[in-house]
Amino acid sequence: MNRTNLFRTVVTGVAASAVTYTLISYPMFRPVDAQAADQATDHNGHDQAAHPAGPVATQKGQPETKFVTKYTCPMHPQIIEDHPGHCPICGMTLVPKLFPVSIKPTAAQTVMQQAAPQEQSSVDHSTHDHGAIPTGTTASAKAGVETKFVTKYTCPMHPQIIENNPGHCPICGMTLVPKLFPVGTKDLAGKTAAQPAVAASTPTEAGAAMTMPAVAVAPLTLKYMNVVLAPVKWRNLTRQIHSVGLVGFDENRITHVHPRASGWVETLNVRALGDTVKKGEVLLTVYSPDILAAEKDYLLATRGGMSAMRDAAQERLRLLNVPESIIKKIANSGQITPNVPVISPQSGYIAAINLREGMYITPALDMYTIADPTKVWVQAEILERDMQQVAVGQPAEMTVDGIPGRIWRGKVDFVYPELDAKSRTLKARLVFDNPDGELKPNQFAEIGISGVSQGDVLTVPSTAVIPTAQGARVVRKNADGTFQPVMVQLGASGGGYTQITHGLSPNDEVVASGQFLIDSESNIQAAFARMTGAVELPSAPAAAPTAHQQGH
């Protein structure tokens, strides 16, 4: 090769190298270098010293690309900050990463406003450490003005609830979690959301605080729901008082048999506990020296014609409980009777016996206790709140477990004048007929007493009342055909009806069946009104005057 061709070859190689170097240094390929630098940063993101901020030379003689260490969120890469901290969306700790100098920090306030409706559940990572979301300032990228943030508390399920202090959501009851908000953010929960959480001290205050919206229901839907309407009426209300008691003896029909003189038991006719006896039946025969001496005095006075002494001796025999038949026998036969019979004073059964043949007896001995089972007493326990409803002569009903299906009817015989100190109940004595003797003493009984009748009170069916923690309410039908739950004050109940002392008027109609679905729909509408920040709910008509203020 001659010198001319050799020179051409060298010049061509140098030119090709210059072209290649120019292409590599061309700015449109710089993102590739930046991407490589970012990948290197990802491998060593936990060591800031491994990637110092500073210029990076792309090639000798070309402009240098400068990189700085900034902090970003692994879950939200759009969050870029100049200093360490936490993600304003999810609360995670920001990690260091190299970025070109031209990358500017994200405005935290703008990011939070865009992401707040979508990123609520991620705040749970920091619920156990309030310090994980520090209150501080963030520099605005455009204006260079610092944006201040404060820690407030919000509900993960209802982001519109924002409170200044820890607590619970007034809608669902969940624990509020901390989150950073700009300083100007106001408490969005407001008084509307807080009203259901505050329990009123009285039913009247509860009714005023919980005015429920009216609900419109189509007639066909009412038919499918089996909605039954009932008018509010004046009625005579009789309250049924339920209690328990024990069956016992009628103490007016219990007799104790004692000897009138000391002696010995000769013959014992009634020997066992529970034996049935009749009035006038001979229970036993007794030999008594005192009775024998009285018989001799009576016989001598009769034979001697001494009428005064005879009458005195005859009266003495009667006081010693000698039967009239024995006295006449002595007078007619002229002979004494050493063994005197003891007669049963009433019919019944032997409730207690303390005798055996040959026993020596004295007047202090209770030989027999005879009880008449044709009538029984029941001692009922009346609660203190029902004591004004019980009076002598009121009808009562009784059932016992041992005889299912049978109902005994009696009356209140006596109301004791004082309460039991331990049970705080008032005892009432009830009397029931027991001709067949099926009721046994100490038997457990369930009692129903018809209380004192209350005349001319405003009532609704008891099935129309909805009990709640804030008080009772009913679903009223309005004049325009809608239905609305209203708070009421209750009085006595009886016969399937409940007295209304406040909240309704005699011209109203209430739902007696199917009211729970309507009440639930009204609650749902009220909840949506609170969630959307509605300040006022549909108001109910003016509260009706009390039942005692209504005219007829």
XYZ file of C-alpha atoms in Angstrom:
552
model
C 0.000 0.000 0.000
C 1.351 3.382 -0.945
C 1.443 6.344 1.349
C -1.628 7.963 -0.185
C -3.890 4.956 0.518
C -2.493 4.590 4.061
C -3.332 8.229 4.892
C -6.891 7.794 3.605
C -7.441 4.749 5.824
C -6.227 6.517 8.987
C -8.377 9.604 8.318
C -11.455 7.418 7.721
C -10.949 5.539 11.084
C -10.535 8.751 13.033
C -13.732 10.190 11.514
C -15.702 7.023 12.363
C -14.518 7.186 15.957
C -15.584 10.819 16.200
C -19.050 9.980 14.892
C -19.453 7.121 17.403
C -18.366 9.338 20.282
C -20.817 12.038 19.155
C -23.752 9.593 19.142
C -22.955 8.301 22.615
C -22.766 11.842 23.999
C -25.960 13.026 22.314
C -28.509 14.247 24.914
C -31.409 11.974 23.747
C -29.632 8.940 25.271
C -28.986 10.574 28.646
C -32.080 9.000 30.246
C -30.466 5.632 29.679
C -27.508 6.732 31.788
C -29.853 8.181 34.402
C -31.809 4.904 34.474
C -28.581 2.992 35.055
C -27.723 5.358 37.851
C -31.196 4.824 39.372
C -30.773 1.048 39.232
C -27.475 1.385 40.990
C -29.173 3.504 43.601
C -31.894 0.865 44.110
C -29.248 -1.750 44.948
C -27.660 0.500 47.530
C -30.606 2.607 48.613
C -29.975 1.895 52.287
C -26.473 3.407 52.248
C -26.464 7.118 51.496
C -22.675 7.287 51.445
C -22.575 4.866 48.505
C -24.202 7.476 46.282
C -22.892 10.905 47.176
C -24.603 13.848 45.653
C -22.505 15.445 42.977
C -21.758 15.706 39.251
C -21.404 12.650 37.028
C -19.280 12.956 33.864
C -20.830 11.420 30.806
C -17.715 11.636 28.663
C -14.649 13.675 28.569
C -15.241 17.095 27.134
C -19.078 16.882 27.407
C -21.476 18.656 29.928
C -21.771 16.891 33.330
C -25.176 15.520 34.616
C -25.614 16.339 38.323
C -27.479 14.014 40.777
C -28.660 14.691 44.326
C -30.019 12.430 47.064
C -33.729 12.870 47.686
C -36.285 10.816 49.639
C -39.244 8.986 48.153
C -41.969 6.538 49.302
C -41.631 2.906 48.138
C -45.423 2.640 47.816
C -46.047 6.081 46.316
C -43.091 7.032 44.041
C -44.733 10.367 43.234
C -43.793 11.518 46.738
C -40.319 13.144 46.556
C -38.930 15.140 49.475
C -35.639 16.953 50.169
C -35.352 15.673 53.738
C -36.112 12.402 55.579
C -39.640 11.899 56.835
C -42.810 9.922 56.269
C -45.178 9.543 53.373
C -48.145 11.917 53.809
C -50.441 9.296 52.209
C -49.573 5.991 53.879
C -47.181 7.074 56.637
C -44.259 4.837 55.525
C -40.676 6.023 56.092
C -39.170 7.711 53.025
C -36.047 6.021 51.554
C -33.055 7.810 49.937
C -32.577 7.695 46.183
C -30.523 9.586 43.532
C -32.435 11.976 41.322
C -31.242 14.458 38.661
C -31.020 18.011 39.870
C -33.954 18.997 37.633
C -36.366 16.771 39.686
C -38.231 18.972 42.134
C -39.951 17.900 45.385
C -43.636 17.095 45.233
C -46.042 19.495 46.904
C -47.284 17.404 49.823
C -50.534 19.298 50.168
C -51.475 18.680 46.506
C -50.602 14.989 46.736
C -52.597 14.534 49.930
C -55.672 16.236 48.526
C -55.553 13.997 45.451
C -54.857 10.789 47.329
C -56.998 11.279 50.453
C -60.184 9.721 49.007
C -58.235 6.687 47.712
C -55.585 6.000 50.360
C -57.315 5.722 53.713
C -56.563 2.184 54.853
C -52.780 2.616 54.566
C -52.736 4.851 57.626
C -53.193 1.772 59.816
C -49.404 1.169 59.740
C -48.934 3.990 62.217
C -51.952 3.646 64.491
C -49.854 2.259 67.327
C -47.302 5.083 67.258
C -48.588 8.617 67.013
C -45.044 9.824 66.629
C -44.773 7.998 63.314
C -46.632 10.881 61.672
C -44.852 13.973 62.953
C -46.297 17.406 62.762
C -44.098 19.669 60.703
C -43.731 21.766 57.555
C -43.263 20.909 53.891
C -41.774 23.258 51.307
C -43.999 24.085 48.355
C -42.275 23.388 45.032
C -43.755 26.252 43.058
C -44.058 29.136 45.451
C -41.317 28.109 47.867
C -43.720 28.650 50.803
C -43.693 26.158 53.635
C -46.950 24.227 54.100
C -47.664 23.330 57.726
C -49.225 20.005 58.656
C -50.833 18.846 61.888
C -51.867 15.414 63.113
C -55.607 14.839 63.160
C -57.664 11.673 63.542
C -59.908 10.161 60.912
C -62.014 7.025 60.430
C -60.689 4.415 57.956
C -64.243 3.602 56.849
C -65.624 7.152 56.840
C -62.887 9.580 55.681
C -65.218 12.557 56.095
C -64.892 12.150 59.874
C -61.930 14.299 61.027
C -61.366 14.994 64.706
C -58.707 16.882 66.660
C -58.518 14.276 69.446
C -58.386 10.461 69.543
C -61.740 8.749 69.845
C -64.244 6.654 67.938
C -66.190 7.206 64.752
C -69.718 8.506 65.524
C -71.113 6.520 62.571
C -69.573 3.037 62.848
C -67.763 3.194 66.195
C -64.280 2.303 64.826
C -61.180 3.752 66.495
C -59.926 6.892 64.756
C -56.382 6.688 63.305
C -53.835 9.534 63.095
C -53.016 11.224 59.799
C -51.295 14.442 58.623
C -53.606 17.205 57.433
C -52.883 20.813 56.387
C -53.259 23.319 59.185
C -56.422 24.804 57.652
C -58.357 21.511 57.650
C -61.494 21.815 59.762
C -63.304 19.229 61.806
C -65.607 17.681 59.193
C -67.513 15.518 61.674
C -69.314 18.519 63.109
C -72.274 18.486 65.400
C -74.398 16.533 62.936
C -72.251 13.392 63.176
C -71.788 13.720 66.901
C -75.474 13.907 67.760
C -76.207 10.141 67.662
C -73.231 9.406 69.937
C -74.498 11.659 72.712
C -77.194 9.940 74.728
C -79.833 12.237 76.097
C -80.472 12.131 79.804
C -84.252 11.841 79.436
C -86.571 10.366 76.782
C -87.816 13.863 75.944
C -84.261 15.082 75.228
C -83.565 11.919 73.258
C -86.622 12.515 71.095
C -85.528 16.071 70.393
C -81.962 14.998 69.552
C -82.948 12.076 67.293
C -85.577 13.412 64.916
C -85.795 10.789 62.200
C -86.587 11.496 58.533
C -89.926 10.470 57.054
C -90.104 7.455 54.716
C -92.439 7.113 51.737
C -93.579 3.532 51.032
C -95.604 2.421 48.011
C -99.021 0.874 48.762
C -98.059 -2.400 47.101
C -94.904 -2.585 49.222
C -96.965 -1.996 52.361
C -99.122 -4.952 51.370
C -96.113 -7.217 50.855
C -94.640 -6.074 54.192
C -97.900 -6.927 56.009
C -97.999 -3.465 57.552
C -100.894 -3.151 60.030
C -102.060 0.276 61.179
C -103.687 0.888 64.561
C -105.269 4.092 65.895
C -104.157 5.798 69.069
C -107.156 5.523 71.434
C -108.332 6.295 74.941
C -108.776 3.042 76.855
C -109.312 1.696 80.352
C -106.023 -0.031 81.037
C -105.748 -2.912 83.505
C -102.254 -4.025 84.229
C -101.500 -7.690 84.819
C -98.993 -8.187 87.644
C -96.975 -11.396 87.439
C -95.390 -12.922 90.508
C -94.479 -16.215 92.173
C -95.471 -17.723 95.488
C -95.738 -20.814 97.680
C -98.881 -22.760 98.507
C -99.511 -23.089 102.250
C -102.149 -24.041 104.795
C -105.116 -21.813 105.457
C -104.121 -20.952 108.994
C -107.741 -20.264 109.882
C -108.458 -23.957 109.209
C -105.681 -25.537 111.307
C -106.568 -27.105 114.692
C -104.270 -28.353 117.455
C -105.547 -31.089 119.793
C -104.310 -30.959 123.443
C -105.472 -32.998 126.471
C -107.310 -31.055 129.197
C -105.950 -33.276 131.980
C -102.916 -35.443 132.568
C -103.234 -39.175 131.987
C -102.282 -42.137 129.857
C -103.161 -43.132 126.307
C -105.238 -46.306 126.396
C -106.324 -46.719 122.765
C -104.871 -44.887 119.729
C -107.223 -44.944 116.722
C -105.400 -42.465 114.430
C -101.771 -43.454 114.243
C -100.140 -42.135 111.023
C -99.225 -38.756 109.617
C -101.511 -37.755 106.749
C -104.495 -39.843 107.820
C -107.818 -38.289 106.979
C -110.282 -37.694 109.796
C -113.812 -36.346 110.050
C -115.346 -34.038 112.590
C -116.625 -36.002 115.630
C -114.427 -39.046 114.975
C -112.707 -40.639 118.022
C -108.977 -40.037 117.829
C -107.920 -41.860 121.057
C -109.095 -42.830 124.555
C -107.434 -41.489 127.704
C -107.421 -42.624 131.343
C -107.125 -39.559 133.586
C -107.486 -39.538 137.406
C -108.691 -35.918 137.316
C -111.496 -36.741 134.872
C -112.437 -39.832 136.905
C -112.766 -37.735 140.098
C -115.002 -35.227 138.305
C -117.235 -38.060 137.059
C -117.686 -39.373 140.640
C -118.660 -35.907 141.911
C -121.215 -35.563 139.143
C -122.684 -39.004 139.863
C -123.040 -38.311 143.618
C -124.686 -34.926 143.033
C -127.136 -36.510 140.603
C -128.091 -39.306 143.033
C -128.433 -36.956 146.001
C -130.712 -34.522 144.198
C -128.367 -31.621 144.808
C -128.976 -29.621 141.673
C -126.389 -26.913 142.373
C -123.589 -29.410 142.939
C -124.740 -31.437 139.935
C -124.610 -28.430 137.634
C -121.138 -27.502 138.915
C -119.832 -31.037 138.379
C -121.368 -31.199 134.910
C -119.663 -27.921 133.922
C -116.375 -29.243 135.224
C -116.646 -32.314 132.977
C -117.306 -30.109 129.972
C -114.236 -28.000 130.772
C -112.166 -31.190 130.880
C -113.342 -31.834 127.321
C -115.502 -34.844 128.184
C -118.001 -35.432 125.349
C -121.711 -34.751 125.992
C -122.497 -38.352 125.167
C -120.346 -39.529 128.083
C -121.981 -37.032 130.495
C -125.492 -38.254 129.529
C -124.376 -41.880 129.823
C -123.167 -41.302 133.392
C -126.432 -39.589 134.349
C -128.623 -42.320 132.790
C -126.632 -45.431 133.755
C -125.349 -44.267 137.099
C -121.900 -45.616 136.281
C -118.586 -43.859 135.663
C -116.484 -44.222 132.469
C -112.743 -44.557 133.256
C -111.510 -44.303 129.607
C -112.689 -41.029 128.079
C -112.589 -40.596 124.274
C -110.931 -37.561 122.552
C -113.019 -36.306 119.619
C -111.720 -34.665 116.395
C -112.809 -30.987 116.375
C -112.843 -30.699 112.529
C -112.433 -32.625 109.319
C -109.107 -32.718 107.548
C -105.876 -34.648 107.587
C -103.244 -35.181 110.250
C -100.471 -32.661 109.598
C -98.549 -33.559 112.794
C -98.773 -36.324 115.439
C -96.903 -36.737 118.731
C -98.577 -39.847 120.261
C -98.071 -43.536 120.863
C -100.137 -45.997 122.857
C -99.388 -46.028 126.576
C -97.766 -42.576 126.488
C -98.243 -40.303 129.476
C -99.709 -37.049 128.330
C -100.022 -33.595 129.864
C -101.977 -30.486 128.858
C -98.789 -29.019 127.317
C -98.547 -31.800 124.705
C -99.673 -31.079 121.127
C -101.131 -34.489 120.311
C -102.470 -33.758 116.797
C -102.399 -30.979 114.219
C -105.369 -31.229 111.873
C -105.439 -29.147 108.652
C -108.410 -28.543 106.396
C -107.209 -28.678 102.718
C -110.397 -27.331 101.119
C -108.889 -23.834 101.086
C -105.197 -22.812 100.707
C -103.206 -19.648 101.135
C -100.564 -18.490 98.657
C -97.933 -15.990 99.768
C -97.050 -13.926 96.672
C -94.017 -11.645 96.321
C -94.904 -8.255 94.811
C -92.169 -6.025 93.432
C -91.852 -2.575 94.914
C -92.772 -0.876 91.648
C -96.085 -2.814 91.539
C -97.158 -2.377 95.138
C -99.598 0.438 94.293
C -101.416 -1.873 91.879
C -102.364 -4.492 94.500
C -105.384 -4.152 96.807
C -107.613 -6.473 98.852
C -110.365 -8.131 96.809
C -108.611 -8.011 93.411
C -109.014 -11.179 91.312
C -106.017 -13.450 90.845
C -105.102 -16.535 88.827
C -102.640 -19.288 89.644
C -100.935 -22.151 87.834
C -98.618 -24.821 89.257
C -96.008 -26.949 87.541
C -97.317 -30.212 88.955
C -100.742 -29.811 87.320
C -100.235 -28.322 83.853
C -103.162 -26.811 82.000
C -105.295 -26.072 85.050
C -105.933 -22.548 86.293
C -107.106 -21.742 89.831
C -108.985 -18.506 90.409
C -108.998 -16.679 93.716
C -108.606 -13.213 95.176
C -106.267 -11.076 97.232
C -107.179 -11.678 100.876
C -104.616 -9.524 102.666
C -101.704 -7.172 101.849
C -99.001 -7.096 104.501
C -98.146 -3.645 105.877
C -94.360 -3.799 105.439
C -91.751 -4.862 102.873
C -89.328 -7.692 103.323
C -85.966 -6.220 104.336
C -83.901 -8.721 102.312
C -85.856 -9.233 99.103
C -87.330 -5.696 99.000
C -90.724 -7.144 98.045
C -94.215 -6.767 99.458
C -96.070 -9.917 100.484
C -99.697 -10.409 99.565
C -101.869 -13.290 100.775
C -104.121 -14.904 98.199
C -106.943 -17.401 98.889
C -107.885 -20.237 96.532
C -110.481 -22.992 96.813
C -109.092 -26.528 96.812
C -112.098 -28.847 97.158
C -110.390 -31.903 95.669
C -107.157 -31.367 97.602
C -104.887 -31.320 94.511
C -102.958 -28.277 95.710
C -100.294 -29.285 98.198
C -98.519 -27.089 100.773
C -95.056 -25.777 99.792
C -95.906 -26.155 96.099
C -94.385 -23.537 93.771
C -96.964 -21.405 91.948
C -97.035 -18.687 89.297
C -99.414 -15.839 90.098
C -101.206 -13.305 87.925
C -103.003 -10.435 89.662
C -105.259 -7.998 87.846
C -103.982 -4.606 88.957
C -105.969 -1.507 89.728
C -107.739 -0.352 86.561
C -106.562 2.976 85.090
C -109.366 4.684 83.252
C -109.201 6.992 80.271
C -105.518 6.757 79.249
C -104.006 7.168 75.762
C -102.775 3.787 74.503
C -101.249 2.032 71.495
C -100.814 -1.714 70.849
C -97.756 -2.989 72.697
C -96.452 -4.507 69.444
C -96.070 -0.987 67.994
C -93.419 0.042 70.541
C -89.760 -0.212 69.456
C -87.432 -0.248 72.495
C -84.025 1.417 71.959
C -81.104 2.495 74.118
C -82.165 6.148 73.776
C -85.805 5.418 74.645
C -88.918 3.934 73.087
C -90.309 5.037 69.737
C -93.164 4.189 67.400
C -93.636 4.593 63.643
C -96.383 7.160 63.013
C -98.255 7.664 59.771
C -98.169 11.340 58.758
C -100.975 13.246 57.094
C -99.192 13.110 53.698
C -99.029 9.292 53.770
C -95.372 9.014 54.791
C -94.133 7.155 57.849
C -91.872 8.621 60.503
C -90.357 7.183 63.713
C -91.100 9.389 66.733
C -89.860 9.164 70.312
C -92.520 8.549 72.968
C -92.735 8.231 76.721
C -94.354 5.049 78.024
C -96.610 4.430 80.990
C -98.248 1.261 82.261
C -98.928 -1.813 80.111
C -101.703 -4.371 80.252
C -104.044 -6.370 78.071
C -101.793 -6.009 75.009
C -101.753 -2.189 75.143
C -99.207 0.349 76.404
C -99.918 3.803 77.769
C -98.366 6.786 75.944
C -97.795 9.775 78.204
C -96.040 11.997 75.640
C -95.353 12.038 71.898
C -98.721 11.140 70.283
C -102.223 12.526 70.029
C -105.595 10.706 69.792
C -105.841 11.467 66.055
C -102.607 9.658 65.152
C -102.145 6.270 63.526
C -99.163 4.017 64.286
C -97.756 0.899 62.665
C -98.542 -2.107 64.861
C -96.856 -4.721 62.629
C -94.001 -4.415 60.129
C -92.661 -1.199 61.651
C -89.080 -2.465 62.015
C -88.362 -2.316 58.273
C -89.675 1.250 58.052
C -87.675 2.238 61.127
C -84.503 0.731 59.626
C -85.007 2.630 56.361
C -85.373 5.881 58.292
C -82.164 5.127 60.212
C -80.292 4.493 56.959
C -81.463 7.792 55.507
C -80.405 9.582 58.678
C -76.974 7.923 58.503
C -76.491 9.035 54.884
C -77.517 12.550 55.852
C -74.818 12.587 58.524
C -72.188 11.156 56.148
C -72.839 13.788 53.516
C -72.538 16.544 56.115
C -76.182 17.556 56.129
C -76.696 20.007 58.959
C -80.455 19.639 59.266
C -82.533 16.484 59.024
C -86.210 16.545 58.067
C -87.994 17.784 61.125
C -90.972 16.048 62.668
C -94.236 17.808 63.417
C -94.508 19.568 66.750
C -94.581 17.245 69.736
C -98.064 16.340 70.817
C -99.177 17.366 74.306
C -99.337 14.804 77.060
C -102.280 12.464 77.307
C -103.569 14.232 80.395
C -103.710 17.521 78.492
C -105.810 16.119 75.630
C -109.508 16.789 75.536
C -112.162 14.271 74.618
